[in-house]
């Protein structure tokens, strides 16, 4: 049996640059993992199967099975696998849960099936599953452009606590992209530069990091705007929507304020606290016996 944690991401800023001919949008973002994770286990089996502890998660069409099927097809694998998913990452929240699970499935199954695909072909499969799946194949944070698959990884250990708060609102990424009107960001530094320049002044990050989905999300769901205000009132230095929403995260230089906000908002919302200095453990553990 092989095991990997699939960590959720937040977007430290997100710009929608333009609509493309292929229907997707060019974006610019910084992906960063937080301490919210699903567990994926892969064991040998004749057929391919997936079970999940959360009955609300559909098995048919699940990105984990899609990933397994594409990998098997691409490399002519005959073996199956028994995949078991323990779900903790909220879905429809802009945290990339399904994408993280799919990438973990690709990495685990390469190990289980003893495949050593060139990185490019794994990236291709990942992109066929979803725009932010390629990010989850690599370690570290990443500056991303194009659909989100042109990645430049860098190590970012934030000396700040991050509190992710998830309202009971499920937003569709597709609808959010359909509704957005791209704005001109030319003339501004790129998001990674802005982030790194302001890393020791988190209170200034709010002036430079924006998510283009935030204003439309607040217009359609004013509760998200209320939540944002409450996160600032609780002492956050910076607060942003993640992905196309609906989750919102606060960056706190004061760990105690973050912990207090987690418990005060925790009665109303699902809250997830990532401590300062957090480094995700992305190791694959266990042994593959085929
Ligand atoms: O790639 P993914 O399947 O996650 O995207 C879901 C939908 O979001 C796409 O069908 C597309 O409509 C939209 N999208 C986009 N531009 C991106 C990523 C996603 O327009 N860069």
mmCIF file of C-alpha atoms and ligand atoms in Angstrom:
data_model
loop_
_atom_site.group_PDB
_atom_site.id
_atom_site.type_symbol
_atom_site.label_atom_id
_atom_site.label_comp_id
_atom_site.label_asym_id
_atom_site.label_seq_id
_atom_site.Cartn_x
_atom_site.Cartn_y
_atom_site.Cartn_z
ATOM 1 C CA UNK A 1 0.000 0.000 0.000
ATOM 2 C CA UNK A 2 1.201 3.470 -0.847
ATOM 3 C CA UNK A 3 0.098 6.636 0.850
ATOM 4 C CA UNK A 4 0.310 10.359 0.123
ATOM 5 C CA UNK A 5 -1.234 13.456 1.588
ATOM 6 C CA UNK A 6 -2.854 15.731 -0.973
ATOM 7 C CA UNK A 7 -2.608 19.296 0.327
ATOM 8 C CA UNK A 8 -4.963 22.114 -0.612
ATOM 9 C CA UNK A 9 -3.688 25.333 -2.181
ATOM 10 C CA UNK A 10 -4.549 28.947 -1.820
ATOM 11 C CA UNK A 11 -3.878 31.618 -4.435
ATOM 12 C CA UNK A 12 -1.679 34.445 -3.196
ATOM 13 C CA UNK A 13 -3.289 36.792 -5.730
ATOM 14 C CA UNK A 14 -5.004 35.884 -8.985
ATOM 15 C CA UNK A 15 -5.257 37.887 -12.172
ATOM 16 C CA UNK A 16 -7.423 36.971 -15.115
ATOM 17 C CA UNK A 17 -5.498 38.365 -18.064
ATOM 18 C CA UNK A 18 -7.522 37.534 -21.170
ATOM 19 C CA UNK A 19 -9.942 35.100 -22.744
ATOM 20 C CA UNK A 20 -8.217 32.726 -25.168
ATOM 21 C CA UNK A 21 -9.273 31.209 -28.470
ATOM 22 C CA UNK A 22 -9.620 27.780 -26.842
ATOM 23 C CA UNK A 23 -12.222 29.105 -24.391
ATOM 24 C CA UNK A 24 -9.880 29.102 -21.388
ATOM 25 C CA UNK A 25 -8.383 32.225 -19.832
ATOM 26 C CA UNK A 26 -4.773 33.220 -19.382
ATOM 27 C CA UNK A 27 -4.235 33.841 -15.711
ATOM 28 C CA UNK A 28 -1.438 34.812 -13.388
ATOM 29 C CA UNK A 29 -1.283 33.507 -9.842
ATOM 30 C CA UNK A 30 0.908 32.206 -7.035
ATOM 31 C CA UNK A 31 -0.097 28.773 -5.758
ATOM 32 C CA UNK A 32 0.789 28.009 -2.151
ATOM 33 C CA UNK A 33 -0.046 24.910 -0.083
ATOM 34 C CA UNK A 34 -1.794 25.163 3.277
ATOM 35 C CA UNK A 35 -2.322 22.655 6.069
ATOM 36 C CA UNK A 36 -5.567 21.143 4.809
ATOM 37 C CA UNK A 37 -5.198 17.723 3.254
ATOM 38 C CA UNK A 38 -6.917 14.660 1.907
ATOM 39 C CA UNK A 39 -5.326 11.226 2.298
ATOM 40 C CA UNK A 40 -4.971 8.959 -0.686
ATOM 41 C CA UNK A 41 -3.998 5.296 -0.419
ATOM 42 C CA UNK A 42 -3.278 3.093 -3.425
ATOM 43 C CA UNK A 43 -3.026 -0.672 -3.197
ATOM 44 C CA UNK A 44 -2.638 -3.374 -5.835
ATOM 45 C CA UNK A 45 -5.787 -4.842 -7.383
ATOM 46 C CA UNK A 46 -6.941 -6.403 -10.623
ATOM 47 C CA UNK A 47 -9.477 -3.673 -11.362
ATOM 48 C CA UNK A 48 -9.519 0.032 -10.815
ATOM 49 C CA UNK A 49 -11.709 1.170 -7.926
ATOM 50 C CA UNK A 50 -12.137 4.180 -5.675
ATOM 51 C CA UNK A 51 -13.822 4.451 -2.311
ATOM 52 C CA UNK A 52 -14.270 7.669 -0.381
ATOM 53 C CA UNK A 53 -15.301 8.250 3.228
ATOM 54 C CA UNK A 54 -17.460 11.249 2.231
ATOM 55 C CA UNK A 55 -20.703 10.067 0.597
ATOM 56 C CA UNK A 56 -21.239 13.541 -0.939
ATOM 57 C CA UNK A 57 -18.211 13.043 -3.186
ATOM 58 C CA UNK A 58 -19.235 11.366 -6.454
ATOM 59 C CA UNK A 59 -17.185 8.312 -7.407
ATOM 60 C CA UNK A 60 -18.212 8.251 -11.076
ATOM 61 C CA UNK A 61 -16.310 10.987 -12.864
ATOM 62 C CA UNK A 62 -14.096 11.607 -9.823
ATOM 63 C CA UNK A 63 -10.818 13.217 -10.900
ATOM 64 C CA UNK A 64 -8.865 10.475 -9.092
ATOM 65 C CA UNK A 65 -10.423 7.818 -11.318
ATOM 66 C CA UNK A 66 -10.023 10.026 -14.366
ATOM 67 C CA UNK A 67 -6.308 10.406 -13.547
ATOM 68 C CA UNK A 68 -5.903 6.651 -13.046
ATOM 69 C CA UNK A 69 -7.720 5.869 -16.298
ATOM 70 C CA UNK A 70 -5.668 8.352 -18.350
ATOM 71 C CA UNK A 71 -2.386 7.092 -16.884
ATOM 72 C CA UNK A 72 -3.328 3.484 -17.563
ATOM 73 C CA UNK A 73 -4.332 4.277 -21.125
ATOM 74 C CA UNK A 74 -1.265 6.393 -21.879
ATOM 75 C CA UNK A 75 1.203 3.736 -20.698
ATOM 76 C CA UNK A 76 -0.764 0.616 -21.583
ATOM 77 C CA UNK A 77 -1.002 -0.567 -17.977
ATOM 78 C CA UNK A 78 -3.013 -3.758 -17.429
ATOM 79 C CA UNK A 79 -2.970 -3.769 -13.637
ATOM 80 C CA UNK A 80 -5.664 -2.101 -11.592
ATOM 81 C CA UNK A 81 -5.504 -0.373 -8.219
ATOM 82 C CA UNK A 82 -7.636 0.015 -5.139
ATOM 83 C CA UNK A 83 -7.729 3.713 -4.285
ATOM 84 C CA UNK A 84 -9.041 4.972 -0.960
ATOM 85 C CA UNK A 85 -9.663 8.659 -0.399
ATOM 86 C CA UNK A 86 -10.187 10.318 2.965
ATOM 87 C CA UNK A 87 -11.664 13.708 2.240
ATOM 88 C CA UNK A 88 -11.064 16.800 4.337
ATOM 89 C CA UNK A 89 -10.534 19.568 1.768
ATOM 90 C CA UNK A 90 -13.841 21.387 1.246
ATOM 91 C CA UNK A 91 -14.994 21.260 -2.355
ATOM 92 C CA UNK A 92 -16.249 24.120 -4.522
ATOM 93 C CA UNK A 93 -14.211 26.390 -2.288
ATOM 94 C CA UNK A 94 -11.286 27.391 -4.509
ATOM 95 C CA UNK A 95 -8.835 25.203 -2.602
ATOM 96 C CA UNK A 96 -8.031 22.800 -5.445
ATOM 97 C CA UNK A 97 -9.060 19.679 -3.539
ATOM 98 C CA UNK A 98 -10.097 17.571 -6.535
ATOM 99 C CA UNK A 99 -6.989 18.639 -8.443
ATOM 100 C CA UNK A 100 -4.687 17.819 -5.514
ATOM 101 C CA UNK A 101 -6.275 14.361 -5.248
ATOM 102 C CA UNK A 102 -5.839 13.747 -8.990
ATOM 103 C CA UNK A 103 -2.164 14.724 -8.902
ATOM 104 C CA UNK A 104 -1.584 12.502 -5.855
ATOM 105 C CA UNK A 105 -3.241 9.631 -7.765
ATOM 106 C CA UNK A 106 -0.860 10.146 -10.710
ATOM 107 C CA UNK A 107 2.203 10.144 -8.435
ATOM 108 C CA UNK A 108 1.074 7.153 -6.356
ATOM 109 C CA UNK A 109 0.083 5.077 -9.372
ATOM 110 C CA UNK A 110 3.379 5.770 -11.144
ATOM 111 C CA UNK A 111 5.031 4.247 -8.072
ATOM 112 C CA UNK A 112 2.550 1.367 -7.752
ATOM 113 C CA UNK A 113 2.727 0.478 -11.442
ATOM 114 C CA UNK A 114 6.489 1.121 -11.599
ATOM 115 C CA UNK A 115 6.177 3.726 -14.326
ATOM 116 C CA UNK A 116 8.830 6.367 -14.830
ATOM 117 C CA UNK A 117 7.180 8.702 -17.310
ATOM 118 C CA UNK A 118 9.093 11.736 -18.494
ATOM 119 C CA UNK A 119 7.862 14.702 -16.470
ATOM 120 C CA UNK A 120 6.404 16.331 -19.601
ATOM 121 C CA UNK A 121 4.003 13.470 -20.271
ATOM 122 C CA UNK A 122 2.767 13.450 -16.681
ATOM 123 C CA UNK A 123 2.208 17.209 -16.965
ATOM 124 C CA UNK A 124 0.188 16.637 -20.137
ATOM 125 C CA UNK A 125 -2.062 14.106 -18.432
ATOM 126 C CA UNK A 126 -2.438 16.442 -15.461
ATOM 127 C CA UNK A 127 -3.472 19.359 -17.679
ATOM 128 C CA UNK A 128 -6.025 17.170 -19.452
ATOM 129 C CA UNK A 129 -7.639 16.631 -16.029
ATOM 130 C CA UNK A 130 -7.718 20.290 -14.991
ATOM 131 C CA UNK A 131 -5.834 23.572 -15.230
ATOM 132 C CA UNK A 132 -4.376 23.496 -11.720
ATOM 133 C CA UNK A 133 -3.561 19.758 -11.567
ATOM 134 C CA UNK A 134 0.012 20.250 -12.959
ATOM 135 C CA UNK A 135 0.874 22.496 -9.987
ATOM 136 C CA UNK A 136 0.163 19.686 -7.543
ATOM 137 C CA UNK A 137 2.724 17.389 -9.205
ATOM 138 C CA UNK A 138 5.571 19.551 -7.917
ATOM 139 C CA UNK A 139 6.841 20.584 -4.495
ATOM 140 C CA UNK A 140 6.963 24.149 -3.250
ATOM 141 C CA UNK A 141 4.940 27.209 -4.155
ATOM 142 C CA UNK A 142 4.713 28.262 -7.770
ATOM 143 C CA UNK A 143 4.232 31.308 -9.916
ATOM 144 C CA UNK A 144 1.770 30.208 -12.594
ATOM 145 C CA UNK A 145 0.730 31.662 -15.941
ATOM 146 C CA UNK A 146 -1.092 30.527 -19.111
ATOM 147 C CA UNK A 147 -4.041 28.372 -17.926
ATOM 148 C CA UNK A 148 -2.139 27.882 -14.669
ATOM 149 C CA UNK A 149 0.148 25.155 -16.022
ATOM 150 C CA UNK A 150 3.223 27.249 -16.891
ATOM 151 C CA UNK A 151 4.920 26.897 -13.540
ATOM 152 C CA UNK A 152 7.945 28.357 -11.915
ATOM 153 C CA UNK A 153 8.389 26.729 -8.492
ATOM 154 C CA UNK A 154 10.033 28.457 -5.573
ATOM 155 C CA UNK A 155 10.382 27.763 -1.875
ATOM 156 C CA UNK A 156 8.101 29.952 0.211
ATOM 157 C CA UNK A 157 7.943 29.278 3.932
ATOM 158 C CA UNK A 158 5.690 32.009 5.258
ATOM 159 C CA UNK A 159 6.522 33.330 8.719
ATOM 160 C CA UNK A 160 2.797 34.030 9.151
ATOM 161 C CA UNK A 161 -0.232 32.015 10.157
ATOM 162 C CA UNK A 162 -2.878 31.500 7.495
ATOM 163 C CA UNK A 163 -6.490 31.042 8.467
ATOM 164 C CA UNK A 164 -8.725 29.609 5.736
ATOM 165 C CA UNK A 165 -12.442 30.125 6.283
ATOM 166 C CA UNK A 166 -15.012 28.301 4.208
ATOM 167 C CA UNK A 167 -18.553 29.653 3.988
ATOM 168 C CA UNK A 168 -21.359 27.274 2.972
ATOM 169 C CA UNK A 169 -21.337 28.605 -0.576
ATOM 170 C CA UNK A 170 -20.231 26.466 -3.497
ATOM 171 C CA UNK A 171 -18.990 28.470 -6.462
ATOM 172 C CA UNK A 172 -18.422 26.975 -9.888
ATOM 173 C CA UNK A 173 -15.065 27.813 -11.435
ATOM 174 C CA UNK A 174 -16.535 27.608 -14.911
ATOM 175 C CA UNK A 175 -19.334 30.079 -14.092
ATOM 176 C CA UNK A 176 -16.880 32.434 -12.406
ATOM 177 C CA UNK A 177 -14.694 32.483 -15.532
ATOM 178 C CA UNK A 178 -17.731 32.908 -17.766
ATOM 179 C CA UNK A 179 -18.849 35.955 -15.799
ATOM 180 C CA UNK A 180 -15.526 37.730 -15.447
ATOM 181 C CA UNK A 181 -14.406 40.671 -17.549
ATOM 182 C CA UNK A 182 -10.583 40.592 -17.738
ATOM 183 C CA UNK A 183 -8.907 43.824 -16.668
ATOM 184 C CA UNK A 184 -5.618 45.247 -17.877
ATOM 185 C CA UNK A 185 -2.754 44.437 -15.491
ATOM 186 C CA UNK A 186 0.033 45.545 -17.791
ATOM 187 C CA UNK A 187 2.332 48.089 -16.206
ATOM 188 C CA UNK A 188 2.206 46.322 -12.864
ATOM 189 C CA UNK A 189 4.920 44.028 -11.497
ATOM 190 C CA UNK A 190 4.111 40.336 -11.604
ATOM 191 C CA UNK A 191 2.469 38.765 -8.548
ATOM 192 C CA UNK A 192 5.526 36.830 -7.399
ATOM 193 C CA UNK A 193 7.659 39.984 -7.443
ATOM 194 C CA UNK A 194 5.001 41.911 -5.524
ATOM 195 C CA UNK A 195 4.659 39.102 -3.001
ATOM 196 C CA UNK A 196 8.390 38.718 -2.395
ATOM 197 C CA UNK A 197 8.930 42.498 -2.211
ATOM 198 C CA UNK A 198 6.346 42.818 0.558
ATOM 199 C CA UNK A 199 7.018 39.606 2.439
ATOM 200 C CA UNK A 200 8.393 41.351 5.513
ATOM 201 C CA UNK A 201 5.502 43.836 5.576
ATOM 202 C CA UNK A 202 2.374 41.640 5.483
ATOM 203 C CA UNK A 203 0.168 44.661 6.252
ATOM 204 C CA UNK A 204 1.177 46.085 2.858
ATOM 205 C CA UNK A 205 0.288 42.907 0.993
ATOM 206 C CA UNK A 206 -3.354 43.989 1.007
ATOM 207 C CA UNK A 207 -2.396 46.928 -1.221
ATOM 208 C CA UNK A 208 -0.666 44.812 -3.855
ATOM 209 C CA UNK A 209 -2.219 41.334 -3.899
ATOM 210 C CA UNK A 210 -5.677 41.084 -5.423
ATOM 211 C CA UNK A 211 -7.874 38.329 -6.713
ATOM 212 C CA UNK A 212 -9.931 39.368 -9.757
ATOM 213 C CA UNK A 213 -12.686 36.944 -8.723
ATOM 214 C CA UNK A 214 -13.167 38.652 -5.382
ATOM 215 C CA UNK A 215 -15.332 41.619 -6.392
ATOM 216 C CA UNK A 216 -17.737 39.510 -8.507
ATOM 217 C CA UNK A 217 -17.947 36.884 -5.735
ATOM 218 C CA UNK A 218 -18.814 39.580 -3.185
ATOM 219 C CA UNK A 219 -21.404 41.088 -5.536
ATOM 220 C CA UNK A 220 -23.176 37.762 -5.977
ATOM 221 C CA UNK A 221 -22.669 36.654 -2.337
ATOM 222 C CA UNK A 222 -22.433 39.664 0.005
ATOM 223 C CA UNK A 223 -21.748 37.254 2.923
ATOM 224 C CA UNK A 224 -18.253 36.852 1.474
ATOM 225 C CA UNK A 225 -17.725 40.610 1.843
ATOM 226 C CA UNK A 226 -18.982 40.472 5.460
ATOM 227 C CA UNK A 227 -16.637 37.590 6.173
ATOM 228 C CA UNK A 228 -13.720 39.510 4.689
ATOM 229 C CA UNK A 229 -14.442 42.472 6.987
ATOM 230 C CA UNK A 230 -14.623 40.183 10.013
ATOM 231 C CA UNK A 231 -11.270 38.613 9.116
ATOM 232 C CA UNK A 232 -9.685 42.067 8.979
ATOM 233 C CA UNK A 233 -11.421 42.998 12.264
ATOM 234 C CA UNK A 234 -9.881 39.881 13.853
ATOM 235 C CA UNK A 235 -6.390 41.234 13.187
ATOM 236 C CA UNK A 236 -5.435 39.803 9.784
ATOM 237 C CA UNK A 237 -2.757 41.744 7.907
ATOM 238 C CA UNK A 238 -4.157 40.702 4.554
ATOM 239 C CA UNK A 239 -7.280 38.861 3.425
ATOM 240 C CA UNK A 240 -8.061 37.388 0.022
ATOM 241 C CA UNK A 241 -10.460 35.092 -1.782
ATOM 242 C CA UNK A 242 -8.842 31.801 -2.835
ATOM 243 C CA UNK A 243 -9.216 30.758 -6.473
ATOM 244 C CA UNK A 244 -12.694 31.520 -7.728
ATOM 245 C CA UNK A 245 -14.003 31.168 -4.160
ATOM 246 C CA UNK A 246 -15.798 30.693 -1.953
ATOM 247 C CA UNK A 247 -13.104 30.300 0.679
ATOM 248 C CA UNK A 248 -11.374 33.345 2.079
ATOM 249 C CA UNK A 249 -8.059 33.369 3.917
ATOM 250 C CA UNK A 250 -6.392 35.754 6.302
ATOM 251 C CA UNK A 251 -2.640 36.160 6.717
ATOM 252 C CA UNK A 252 -1.713 36.969 10.327
ATOM 253 C CA UNK A 253 1.636 38.129 11.673
ATOM 254 C CA UNK A 254 0.143 37.574 15.133
ATOM 255 C CA UNK A 255 -0.230 33.793 15.685
ATOM 256 C CA UNK A 256 -2.409 34.350 18.765
ATOM 257 C CA UNK A 257 -4.817 36.583 16.788
ATOM 258 C CA UNK A 258 -5.079 33.888 14.120
ATOM 259 C CA UNK A 259 -5.851 31.226 16.732
ATOM 260 C CA UNK A 260 -8.440 33.497 18.394
ATOM 261 C CA UNK A 261 -10.068 34.198 15.003
ATOM 262 C CA UNK A 262 -10.129 30.459 14.228
ATOM 263 C CA UNK A 263 -12.077 29.774 17.393
ATOM 264 C CA UNK A 264 -14.390 32.800 17.219
ATOM 265 C CA UNK A 265 -15.307 32.245 13.548
ATOM 266 C CA UNK A 266 -15.184 28.463 13.988
ATOM 267 C CA UNK A 267 -18.697 28.393 15.445
ATOM 268 C CA UNK A 268 -20.173 29.667 12.182
ATOM 269 C CA UNK A 269 -17.757 28.486 9.511
ATOM 270 C CA UNK A 270 -15.324 25.701 8.813
ATOM 271 C CA UNK A 271 -11.941 27.145 9.694
ATOM 272 C CA UNK A 272 -8.473 25.723 9.014
ATOM 273 C CA UNK A 273 -5.392 27.168 10.641
ATOM 274 C CA UNK A 274 -1.979 26.789 9.029
ATOM 275 C CA UNK A 275 0.772 27.681 11.511
ATOM 276 C CA UNK A 276 3.571 30.070 10.616
ATOM 277 C CA UNK A 277 6.585 28.289 9.123
ATOM 278 C CA UNK A 278 4.418 25.464 7.763
ATOM 279 C CA UNK A 279 6.097 23.039 5.333
ATOM 280 C CA UNK A 280 3.847 20.328 3.827
ATOM 281 C CA UNK A 281 5.016 16.723 3.976
ATOM 282 C CA UNK A 282 4.623 15.492 0.407
ATOM 283 C CA UNK A 283 6.437 12.176 0.807
ATOM 284 C CA UNK A 284 4.972 8.996 -0.560
ATOM 285 C CA UNK A 285 5.198 6.319 2.119
ATOM 286 C CA UNK A 286 4.561 2.592 2.205
ATOM 287 C CA UNK A 287 5.667 -0.206 -0.060
ATOM 288 C CA UNK A 288 4.339 -1.233 -3.437
ATOM 289 C CA UNK A 289 3.761 -4.973 -3.738
ATOM 290 C CA UNK A 290 2.343 -5.799 -7.126
HETATM 291 O O1 LIG B 1 -9.369 23.442 -16.091
HETATM 292 P P1 LIG B 1 -10.568 23.242 -15.247
HETATM 293 O O2 LIG B 1 -11.367 22.051 -15.671
HETATM 294 O O3 LIG B 1 -10.269 23.236 -13.792
HETATM 295 O O4 LIG B 1 -11.476 24.513 -15.482
HETATM 296 C C1 LIG B 1 -12.853 24.543 -15.262
HETATM 297 C C2 LIG B 1 -13.439 25.622 -16.158
HETATM 298 O O5 LIG B 1 -12.953 26.898 -15.758
HETATM 299 C C3 LIG B 1 -13.023 25.470 -17.599
HETATM 300 O O6 LIG B 1 -13.936 24.673 -18.300
HETATM 301 C C4 LIG B 1 -13.039 26.890 -18.103
HETATM 302 O O7 LIG B 1 -14.363 27.248 -18.430
HETATM 303 C C5 LIG B 1 -12.633 27.700 -16.884
HETATM 304 N N1 LIG B 1 -11.212 28.059 -16.882
HETATM 305 C C6 LIG B 1 -10.775 29.085 -17.700
HETATM 306 N N2 LIG B 1 -9.440 29.436 -17.681
HETATM 307 C C7 LIG B 1 -8.560 28.805 -16.883
HETATM 308 C C8 LIG B 1 -8.991 27.764 -16.037
HETATM 309 C C9 LIG B 1 -10.321 27.421 -16.061
HETATM 310 O O8 LIG B 1 -11.552 29.693 -18.443
HETATM 311 N N3 LIG B 1 -7.267 29.197 -16.865
#
